[in-house]
Each structure stands twice: as C-alpha cells, then as structure tokens.
Short mmCIF file of C-alpha atoms in Angstrom, two decimals:
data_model
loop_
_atom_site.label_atom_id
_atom_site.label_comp_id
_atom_site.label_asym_id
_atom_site.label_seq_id
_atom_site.Cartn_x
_atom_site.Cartn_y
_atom_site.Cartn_z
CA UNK A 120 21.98 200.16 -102.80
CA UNK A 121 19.19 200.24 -105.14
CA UNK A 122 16.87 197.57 -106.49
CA UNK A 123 13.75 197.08 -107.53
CA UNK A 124 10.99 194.56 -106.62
CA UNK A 125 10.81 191.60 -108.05
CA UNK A 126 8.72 188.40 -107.90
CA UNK A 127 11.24 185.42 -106.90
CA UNK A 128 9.62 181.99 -108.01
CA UNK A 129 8.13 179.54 -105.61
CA UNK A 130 11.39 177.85 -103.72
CA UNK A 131 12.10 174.25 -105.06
CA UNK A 132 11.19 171.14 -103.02
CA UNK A 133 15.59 171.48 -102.46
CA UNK A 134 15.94 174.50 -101.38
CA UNK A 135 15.21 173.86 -97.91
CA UNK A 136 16.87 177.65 -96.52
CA UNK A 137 14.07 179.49 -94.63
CA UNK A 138 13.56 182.67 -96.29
CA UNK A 139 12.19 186.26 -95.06
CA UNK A 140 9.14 187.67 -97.22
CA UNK A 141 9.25 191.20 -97.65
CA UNK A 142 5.67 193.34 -99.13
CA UNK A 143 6.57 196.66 -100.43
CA UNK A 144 6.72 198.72 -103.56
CA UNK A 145 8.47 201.34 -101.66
CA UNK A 146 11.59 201.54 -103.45
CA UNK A 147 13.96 203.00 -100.99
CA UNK A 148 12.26 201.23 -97.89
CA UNK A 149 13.26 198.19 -99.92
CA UNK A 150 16.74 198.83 -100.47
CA UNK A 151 17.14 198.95 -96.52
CA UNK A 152 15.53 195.99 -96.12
CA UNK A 153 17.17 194.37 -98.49
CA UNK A 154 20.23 195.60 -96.87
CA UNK A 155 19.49 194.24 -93.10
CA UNK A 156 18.14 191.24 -95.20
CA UNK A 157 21.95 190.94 -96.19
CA UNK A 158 23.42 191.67 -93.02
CA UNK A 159 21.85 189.34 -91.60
CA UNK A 160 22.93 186.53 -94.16
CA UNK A 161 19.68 186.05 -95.25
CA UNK A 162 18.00 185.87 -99.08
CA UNK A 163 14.68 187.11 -99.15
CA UNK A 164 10.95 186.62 -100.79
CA UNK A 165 10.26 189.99 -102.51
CA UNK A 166 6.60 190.57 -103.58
CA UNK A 167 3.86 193.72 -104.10
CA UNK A 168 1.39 191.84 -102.18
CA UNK A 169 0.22 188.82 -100.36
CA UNK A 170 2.05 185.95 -102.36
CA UNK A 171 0.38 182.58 -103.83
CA UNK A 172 1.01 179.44 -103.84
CA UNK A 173 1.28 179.42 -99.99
CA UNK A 174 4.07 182.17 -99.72
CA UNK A 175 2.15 184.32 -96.84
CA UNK A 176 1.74 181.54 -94.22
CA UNK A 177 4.80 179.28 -95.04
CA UNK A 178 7.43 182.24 -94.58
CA UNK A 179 9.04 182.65 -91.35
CA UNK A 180 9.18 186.16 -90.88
CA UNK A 181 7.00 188.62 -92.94
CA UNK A 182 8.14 192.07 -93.28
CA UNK A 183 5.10 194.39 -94.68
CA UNK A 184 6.07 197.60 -95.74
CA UNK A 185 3.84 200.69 -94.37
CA UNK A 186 2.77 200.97 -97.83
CA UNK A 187 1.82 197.59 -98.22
CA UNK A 188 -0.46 197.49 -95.63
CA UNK A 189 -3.53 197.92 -97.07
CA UNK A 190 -2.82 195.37 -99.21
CA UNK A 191 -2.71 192.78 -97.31
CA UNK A 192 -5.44 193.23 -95.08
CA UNK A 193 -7.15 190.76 -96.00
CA UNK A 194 -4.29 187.80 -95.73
CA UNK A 195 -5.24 184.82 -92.94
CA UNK A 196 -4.12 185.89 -89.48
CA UNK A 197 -0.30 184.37 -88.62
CA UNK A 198 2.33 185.08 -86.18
CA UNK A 199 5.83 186.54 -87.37
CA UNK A 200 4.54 189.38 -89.42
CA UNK A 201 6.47 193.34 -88.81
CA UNK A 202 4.69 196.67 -90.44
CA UNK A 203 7.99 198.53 -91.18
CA UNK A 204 7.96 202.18 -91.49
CA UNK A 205 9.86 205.48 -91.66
CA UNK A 206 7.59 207.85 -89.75
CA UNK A 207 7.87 208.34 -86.35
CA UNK A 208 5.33 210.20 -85.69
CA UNK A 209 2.42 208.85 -87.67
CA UNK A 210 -0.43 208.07 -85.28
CA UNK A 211 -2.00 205.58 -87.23
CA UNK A 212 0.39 203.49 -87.93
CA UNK A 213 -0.43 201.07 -84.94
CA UNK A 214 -4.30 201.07 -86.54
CA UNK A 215 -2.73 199.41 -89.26
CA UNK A 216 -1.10 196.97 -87.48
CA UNK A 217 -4.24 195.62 -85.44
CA UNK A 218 -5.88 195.35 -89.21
CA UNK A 219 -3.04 193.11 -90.77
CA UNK A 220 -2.29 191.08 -87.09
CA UNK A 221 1.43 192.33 -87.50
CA UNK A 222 3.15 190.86 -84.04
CA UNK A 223 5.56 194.06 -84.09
CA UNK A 224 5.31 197.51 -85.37
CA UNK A 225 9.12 198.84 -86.01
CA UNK A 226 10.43 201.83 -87.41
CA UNK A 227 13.14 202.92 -89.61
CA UNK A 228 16.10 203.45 -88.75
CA UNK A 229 15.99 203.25 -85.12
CA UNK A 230 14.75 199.18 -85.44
CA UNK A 231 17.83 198.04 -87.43
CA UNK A 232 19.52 196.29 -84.74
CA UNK A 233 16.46 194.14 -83.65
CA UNK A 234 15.70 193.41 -87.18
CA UNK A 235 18.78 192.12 -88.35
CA UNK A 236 18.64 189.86 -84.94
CA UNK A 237 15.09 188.51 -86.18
CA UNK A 238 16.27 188.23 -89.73
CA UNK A 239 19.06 186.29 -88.82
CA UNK A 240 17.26 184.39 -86.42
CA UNK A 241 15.23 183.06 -89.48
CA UNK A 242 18.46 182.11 -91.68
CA UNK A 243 19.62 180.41 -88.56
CA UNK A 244 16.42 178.34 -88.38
CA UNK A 245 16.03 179.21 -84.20
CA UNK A 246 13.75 177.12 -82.33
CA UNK A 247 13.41 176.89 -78.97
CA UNK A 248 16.39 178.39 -76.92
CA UNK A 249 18.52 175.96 -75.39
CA UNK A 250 17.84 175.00 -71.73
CA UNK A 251 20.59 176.91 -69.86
CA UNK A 252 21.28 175.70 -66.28
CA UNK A 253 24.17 177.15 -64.19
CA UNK A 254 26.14 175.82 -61.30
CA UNK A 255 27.82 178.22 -58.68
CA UNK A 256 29.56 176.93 -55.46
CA UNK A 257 28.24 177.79 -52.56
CA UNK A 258 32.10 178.02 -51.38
CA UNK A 259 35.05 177.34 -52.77
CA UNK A 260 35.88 173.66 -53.32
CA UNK A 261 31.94 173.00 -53.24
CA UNK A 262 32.31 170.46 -56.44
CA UNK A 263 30.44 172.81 -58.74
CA UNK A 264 32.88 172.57 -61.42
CA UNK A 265 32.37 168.74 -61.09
CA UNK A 266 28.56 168.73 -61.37
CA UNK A 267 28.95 171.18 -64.18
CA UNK A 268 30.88 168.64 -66.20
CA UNK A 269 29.09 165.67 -64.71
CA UNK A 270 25.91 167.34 -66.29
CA UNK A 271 26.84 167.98 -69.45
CA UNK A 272 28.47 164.87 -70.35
CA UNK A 273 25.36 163.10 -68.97
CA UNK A 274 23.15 164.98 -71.04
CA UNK A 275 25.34 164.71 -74.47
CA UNK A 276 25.23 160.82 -73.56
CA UNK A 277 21.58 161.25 -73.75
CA UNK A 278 21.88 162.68 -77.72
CA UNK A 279 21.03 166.22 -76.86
CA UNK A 280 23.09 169.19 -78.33
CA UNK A 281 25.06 170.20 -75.55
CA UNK A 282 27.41 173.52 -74.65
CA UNK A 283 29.44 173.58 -71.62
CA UNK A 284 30.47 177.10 -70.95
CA UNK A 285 33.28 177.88 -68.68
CA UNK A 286 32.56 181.33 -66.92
CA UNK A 287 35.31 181.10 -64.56
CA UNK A 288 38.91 182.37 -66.42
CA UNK A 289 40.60 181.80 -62.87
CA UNK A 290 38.88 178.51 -62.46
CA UNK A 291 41.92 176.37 -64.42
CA UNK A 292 39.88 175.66 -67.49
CA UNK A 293 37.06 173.09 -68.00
CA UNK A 294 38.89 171.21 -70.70
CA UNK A 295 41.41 170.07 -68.30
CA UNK A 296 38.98 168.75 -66.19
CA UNK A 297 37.66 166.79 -69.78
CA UNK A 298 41.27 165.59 -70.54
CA UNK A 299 41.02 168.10 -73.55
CA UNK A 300 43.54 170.67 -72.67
CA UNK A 301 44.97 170.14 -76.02
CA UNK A 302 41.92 170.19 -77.97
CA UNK A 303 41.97 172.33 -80.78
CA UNK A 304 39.05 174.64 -81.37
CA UNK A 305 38.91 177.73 -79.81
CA UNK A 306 38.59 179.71 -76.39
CA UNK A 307 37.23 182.48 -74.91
CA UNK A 308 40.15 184.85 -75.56
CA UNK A 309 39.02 184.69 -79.41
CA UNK A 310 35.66 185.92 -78.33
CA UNK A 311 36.69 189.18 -76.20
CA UNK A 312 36.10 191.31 -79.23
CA UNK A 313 32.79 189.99 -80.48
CA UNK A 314 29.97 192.84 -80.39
CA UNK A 315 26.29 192.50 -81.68
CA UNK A 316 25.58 189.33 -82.58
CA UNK A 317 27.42 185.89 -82.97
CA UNK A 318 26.25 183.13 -85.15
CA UNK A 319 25.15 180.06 -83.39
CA UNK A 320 26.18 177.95 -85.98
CA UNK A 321 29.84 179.22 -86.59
CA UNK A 322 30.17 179.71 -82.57
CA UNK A 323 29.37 175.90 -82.35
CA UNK A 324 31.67 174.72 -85.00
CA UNK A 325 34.84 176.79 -83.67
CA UNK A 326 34.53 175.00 -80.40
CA UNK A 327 36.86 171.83 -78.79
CA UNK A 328 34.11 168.69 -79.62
CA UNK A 329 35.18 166.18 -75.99
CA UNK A 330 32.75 163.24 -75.30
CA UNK A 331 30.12 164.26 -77.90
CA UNK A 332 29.86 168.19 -76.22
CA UNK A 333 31.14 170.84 -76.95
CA UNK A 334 33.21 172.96 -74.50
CA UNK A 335 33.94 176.79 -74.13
CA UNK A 336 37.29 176.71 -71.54
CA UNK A 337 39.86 179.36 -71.16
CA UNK A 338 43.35 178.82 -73.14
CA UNK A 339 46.59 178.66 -70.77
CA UNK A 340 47.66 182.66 -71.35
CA UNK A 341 47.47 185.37 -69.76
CA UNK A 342 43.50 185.93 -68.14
CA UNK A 343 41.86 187.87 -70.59
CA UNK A 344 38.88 189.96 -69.27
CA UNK A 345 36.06 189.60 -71.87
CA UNK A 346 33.92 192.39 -72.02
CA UNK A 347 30.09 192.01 -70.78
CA UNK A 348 29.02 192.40 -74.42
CA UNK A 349 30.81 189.40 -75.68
CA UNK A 350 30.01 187.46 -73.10
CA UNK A 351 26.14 188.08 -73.90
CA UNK A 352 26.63 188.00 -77.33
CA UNK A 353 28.46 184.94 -76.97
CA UNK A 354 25.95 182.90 -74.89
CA UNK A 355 22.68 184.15 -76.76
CA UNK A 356 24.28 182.83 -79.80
CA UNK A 357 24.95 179.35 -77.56
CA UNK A 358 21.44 179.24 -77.01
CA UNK A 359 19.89 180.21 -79.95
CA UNK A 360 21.25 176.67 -81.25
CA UNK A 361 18.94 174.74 -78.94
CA UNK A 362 19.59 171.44 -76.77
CA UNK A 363 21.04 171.75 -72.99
CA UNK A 364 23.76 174.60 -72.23
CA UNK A 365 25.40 174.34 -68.94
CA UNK A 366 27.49 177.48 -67.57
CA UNK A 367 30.71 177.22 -65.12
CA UNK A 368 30.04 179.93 -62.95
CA UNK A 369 32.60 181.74 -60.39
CA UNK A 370 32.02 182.79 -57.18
CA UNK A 371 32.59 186.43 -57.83
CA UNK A 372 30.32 188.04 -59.73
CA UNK A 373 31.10 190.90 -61.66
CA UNK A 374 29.07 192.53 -64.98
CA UNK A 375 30.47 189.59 -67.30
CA UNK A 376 28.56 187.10 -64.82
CA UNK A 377 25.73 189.07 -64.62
CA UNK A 378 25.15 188.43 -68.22
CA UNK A 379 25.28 185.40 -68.11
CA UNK A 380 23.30 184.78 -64.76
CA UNK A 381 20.20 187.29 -66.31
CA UNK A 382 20.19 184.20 -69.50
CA UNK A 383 20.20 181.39 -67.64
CA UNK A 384 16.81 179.47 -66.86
CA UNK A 385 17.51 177.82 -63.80
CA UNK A 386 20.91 178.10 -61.21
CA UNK A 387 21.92 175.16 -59.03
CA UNK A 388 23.90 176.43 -55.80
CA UNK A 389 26.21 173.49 -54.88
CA UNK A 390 26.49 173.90 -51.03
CA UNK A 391 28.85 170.64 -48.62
CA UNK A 392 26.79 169.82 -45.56
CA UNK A 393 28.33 171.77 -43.61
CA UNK A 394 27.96 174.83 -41.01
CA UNK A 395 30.19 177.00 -42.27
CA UNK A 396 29.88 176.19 -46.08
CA UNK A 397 26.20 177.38 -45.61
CA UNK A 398 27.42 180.84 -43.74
CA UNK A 399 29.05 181.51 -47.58
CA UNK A 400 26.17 180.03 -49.30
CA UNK A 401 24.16 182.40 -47.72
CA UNK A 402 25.05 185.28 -49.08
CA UNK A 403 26.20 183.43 -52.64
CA UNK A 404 22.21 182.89 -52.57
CA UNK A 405 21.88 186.49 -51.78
CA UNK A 406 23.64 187.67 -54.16
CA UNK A 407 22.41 185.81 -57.29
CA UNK A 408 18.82 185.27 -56.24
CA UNK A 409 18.48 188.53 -57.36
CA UNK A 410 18.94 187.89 -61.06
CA UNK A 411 18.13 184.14 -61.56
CA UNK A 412 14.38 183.72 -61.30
CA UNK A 413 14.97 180.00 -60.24
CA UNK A 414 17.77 178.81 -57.94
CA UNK A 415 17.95 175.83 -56.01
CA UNK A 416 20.47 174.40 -53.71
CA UNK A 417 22.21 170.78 -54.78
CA UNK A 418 23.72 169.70 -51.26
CA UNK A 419 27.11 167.68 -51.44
CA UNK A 420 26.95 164.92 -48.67
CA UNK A 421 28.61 163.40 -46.56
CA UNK A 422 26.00 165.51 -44.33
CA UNK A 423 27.19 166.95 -40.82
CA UNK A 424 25.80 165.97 -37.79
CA UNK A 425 22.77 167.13 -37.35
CA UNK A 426 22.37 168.82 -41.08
CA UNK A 427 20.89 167.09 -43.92
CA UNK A 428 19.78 167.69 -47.13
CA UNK A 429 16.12 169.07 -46.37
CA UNK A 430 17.27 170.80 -43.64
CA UNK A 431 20.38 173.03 -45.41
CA UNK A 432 17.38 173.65 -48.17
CA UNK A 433 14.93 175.20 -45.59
CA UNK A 434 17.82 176.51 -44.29
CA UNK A 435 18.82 178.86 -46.86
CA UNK A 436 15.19 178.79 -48.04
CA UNK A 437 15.69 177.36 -51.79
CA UNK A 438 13.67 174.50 -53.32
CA UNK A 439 16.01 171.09 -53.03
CA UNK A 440 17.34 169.88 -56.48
CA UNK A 441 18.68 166.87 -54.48
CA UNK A 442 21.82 165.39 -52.89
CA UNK A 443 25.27 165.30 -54.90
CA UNK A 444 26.70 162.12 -54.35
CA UNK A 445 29.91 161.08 -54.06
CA UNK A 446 31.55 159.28 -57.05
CA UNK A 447 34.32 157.00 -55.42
CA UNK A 448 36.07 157.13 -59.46
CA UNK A 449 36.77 160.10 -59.54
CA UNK A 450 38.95 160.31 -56.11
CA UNK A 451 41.26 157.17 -57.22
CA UNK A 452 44.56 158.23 -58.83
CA UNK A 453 44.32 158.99 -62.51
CA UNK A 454 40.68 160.07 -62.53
CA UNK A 455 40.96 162.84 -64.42
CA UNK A 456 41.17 159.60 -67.28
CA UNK A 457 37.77 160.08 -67.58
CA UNK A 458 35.67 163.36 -66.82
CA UNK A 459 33.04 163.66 -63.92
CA UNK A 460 29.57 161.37 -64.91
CA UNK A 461 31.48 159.08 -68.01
CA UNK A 462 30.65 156.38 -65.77
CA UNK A 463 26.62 156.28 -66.92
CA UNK A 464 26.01 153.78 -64.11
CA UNK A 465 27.85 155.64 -61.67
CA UNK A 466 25.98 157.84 -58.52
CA UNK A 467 26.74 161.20 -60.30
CA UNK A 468 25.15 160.49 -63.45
CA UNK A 469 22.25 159.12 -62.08
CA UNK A 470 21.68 162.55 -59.99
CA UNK A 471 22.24 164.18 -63.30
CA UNK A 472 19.95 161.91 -65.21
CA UNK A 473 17.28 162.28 -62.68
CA UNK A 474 17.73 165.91 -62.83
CA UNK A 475 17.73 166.41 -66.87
CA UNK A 476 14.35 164.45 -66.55
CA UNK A 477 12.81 166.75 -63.97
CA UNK A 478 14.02 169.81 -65.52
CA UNK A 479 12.88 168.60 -68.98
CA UNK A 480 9.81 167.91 -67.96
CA UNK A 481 9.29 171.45 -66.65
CA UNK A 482 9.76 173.00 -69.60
CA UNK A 483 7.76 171.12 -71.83
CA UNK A 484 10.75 168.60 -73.24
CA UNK A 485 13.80 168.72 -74.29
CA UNK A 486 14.87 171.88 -76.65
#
C-alpha cells in the first residue's frame, strides 16, 4: 500500500464516527498504519503534527509515529495516545514516551494484533464492558438455568442491553426455555470458526431478539464443540457492547468454559438446601474459585432441616447473594408460556431485581 500524508478537514457537526488520529511523516510506517487502520474498519485523522481546531484532545485514540515524537511534545497531557515504532532495540524510545504522556509504547510488527483490537475498539465506540455475571449449578437440577433466564429477562425489563449466553451445548438450549426455539438469528455452531476478533455490533445483530434480549442458544444438530478461541472471541465481542451479559454455564468445565469463567465479573453458584447438593457444590466451588475472582453462592430453598441460607454460605465459605425463591408459575402446566422472571411482580424477579441493584451499585452503575 502506499500513501502519503495528508491533512483531512475538521469532521462535520454529522459525521458523528469516532476517528483514530495518526502523527507521522514516516511514509512507510504510515502505510501500515493505515493498513491496521483498515483492518480494523476504521477511517483515520492523518496529520504531521499536533492538529488544530481541537483534533489532539477530541480523538479517541492517537497514534504518534516515533518520528513524530518530538513534535508533539509539547501537546496537553491526555489518555489514549501510542508512540509506534519499528526498532526493537532502541533504548530511548520509552524516554520519549514519558515526554509526550503516550499510555502505550508498541512496536512494529510484533503489536499488530493489539492495535487493530484498539483501533477497532474506537470504530466500535467501546465504553465500559458489559457487566458479565455467570450462573453454575452447584448440582445438577440446581435451577441455574432458571435464574440465568430469570436474570436476564429481569434486567432487559429494566431497559439495559442485555446478552444471555448459553455455555452449556448439552444443556437443551436456552431458547427453549424462552419459547424461542424457532427464532431465527443465529447459534453457536455459526461461531465455531471465528478467530481474532468479532464485532460487537454484527455479533449482536445476528442473534434471536426474545423479550427485549438477546439470546446465544445452541441449534437442535449435532453438538458442535467450539473451539476455546471462539468462545473468547465470541464473548469479548458480547461485552465490548456494554449493558448486562449473563452466561449459562455447565457443570463440567473444560478450556471453552475456562474462557469464559476468566471474563466474567462475578459467578453465582446455585446450590438446593440440601446435604448432599452441598457435597457437589463443594468441589463445583473448588473448582471455579480458582478463576472467578468473585463467586457467591445463591441457595434454592425450601431449606433442609437444620440448613439455611447463612448457614450453607459459611458452609462452603462464599459471601451469600441471597435465597432463590420459588416461583409457583413456573411449576403449573404450560409454564414454559412464559420464561423464568416475565412475571415482574413475581418472587424470582424480585431476587433478580434486588440483585441487579446490588451488583450495579458495586460497580459504579449500570454499563
């Protein structure tokens, strides 16, 4: 590719697409920029030096060229900038990126990969990740595919953007448990060759859309094994697009869980009342308390003799997110009419209210 710098004009008050500045007049280090630029799906700013009218600090991402960086030396201090280079071994090329305030110092062309993730994270216009919660049974039959769905309908009733991820292909698929077997959109078998990255948008809009979520299920074929890549590249793009994501997980955890379990913010272990549900919740805990950095136990009543709700907490030592109640709908014939929490007045969605609000408030509001 070659090209040569150019000075775009100031964007107009309707073009509203965030855009990438690159500083250079390095011709060839600007033809691979402007090449990740493209990969990415992003148009950039192009300029010798710091830009006017505002260019500098309004850009989301400033790439400065190691030639550049004298030139801009003097430019006000601002997060987002990246002193790009092509020599490895040049020792003072981190001197120069103290004396501009560049965030990241990257090098050419062993940085590509991260680049083209940042780039695109700008054309994207990423905020904050989404809040990603998953649910895991503490045995089988617990009810966490229930609170799963019971969650995210309650928090797409609340107007957030909402993903519910289904990480169990043996499970029987989430969207039957919606009433949206026949959705279309698509599942995760379309996914099990995605490598690098996925775009958050395009993920999104490929998806089934069931009581104002949407929902990642398995289709009715043959299990397809998706590789650990895909599922990572898969769920980063999920979160990259903001709002609440709730994840389906099995009980079984192989390298396809553990990528999703090392994303997720917080894990709820959905453990019955019981002695010998909390013998397999044990070592459930066990198991994936060392990848999630914040797992608590949701205990499903009715409570045995003897056991209740504090008690199976201190038992298997996890903070208590709070007592799963019953929901006397959804054991009537023809439940499945409506999913797990539709009923907003209902016992379920209330415990999923109150817990949205607790974990919102946590982390600073919703995403």
């Amino acid at each position: 590719m070659t090209a040569a710098v150019t000075h775009d004009p100031p964007p107009t008050a309707g073009d509203r697409t965030p855009r990438p500045l690159i500083v250079t007049e390095d011709a060839l280090l600007l033809d691979d920029l402007l090449r990740l630029c493209a990969a990415a799906g992003a148009t950039p700013e192009v300029h010798h030096g710091v830009p006017g009218h505002g260019g500098w600090s309004a850009a989301p991402l400033v790439l400065v060229g190691d030639d550049a960086a004298r030139r801009v030396r003097g430019a006000a201090r601002r997060r987002g900038v990246v002193l790009v280079g092509r020599d490895q071994d040049d020792p003072d090329v981190w001197k120069r990126a103290v004396e501009i305030g560049a965030d990241h110092v990257l090098m050419l062309p062993d940085g590509e990969q991260w680049l083209v993730d940042r780039i695109a994270d700008v054309a994207e216009g990423v905020g904050r990740p989404a809040l990603t919660v998953g649910v895991i049974g503490g045995r089988g039959g617990a009810g966490a595919s229930t609170l799963a769905c019971a969650l995210a309908v309650t928090s797409a009733r609340e107007g957030v953007r909402t993903l519910l991820v289904d990480a169990d292909p043996l499970g029987g698929g989430l969207d039957v448990l919606l009433g949206g077997e026949s959705a279309e959109g698509l599942r995760w078998p379309a996914f099990a060759a995605s490598r690098g990255r996925v775009g958050g948008g395009a993920l999104e809009e490929s998806l089934p859309a069931l009581h104002a979520l949407r929902v990642l299920s398995w289709d009715r074929g043959d299990c397809v094994a998706v590789p650990p890549q895909a599922v990572r590249a898969v769920l980063a793009a999920a979160r990259r697009r903001g709002g609440t994501v709730v994840v389906d997980l099995p009980r079984r955890l192989d390298d396809g869980v553990a990528e999703v379990l090392a994303q997720l913010d917080l894990a709820l272990l959905v453990v019955p009342a019981e002695l010998r549900a909390m013998a397999a919740a044990g070592r459930v805990a066990s198991a994936v308390g060392m990848v999630v950095r914040d797992l608590r136990v949701a205990v499903r009543g009715p409570c045995a003799p003897g056991l209740d709700d504090r008690e199976v907490a201190r038992l298997l030592d996890l903070p208590l997110a709070g007592t799963v109640p019953l929901e006397p709908a959804l054991t009537r014939p023809r439940a499945t009419a409506k999913p797990p929490g539709a009923n907003g007045r209902g016992p379920l969605a209330r415990f999923c209210a109150a817990f949205w609000e607790q974990a919102l408030a946590e982390t600073g509001g919703p995403r």
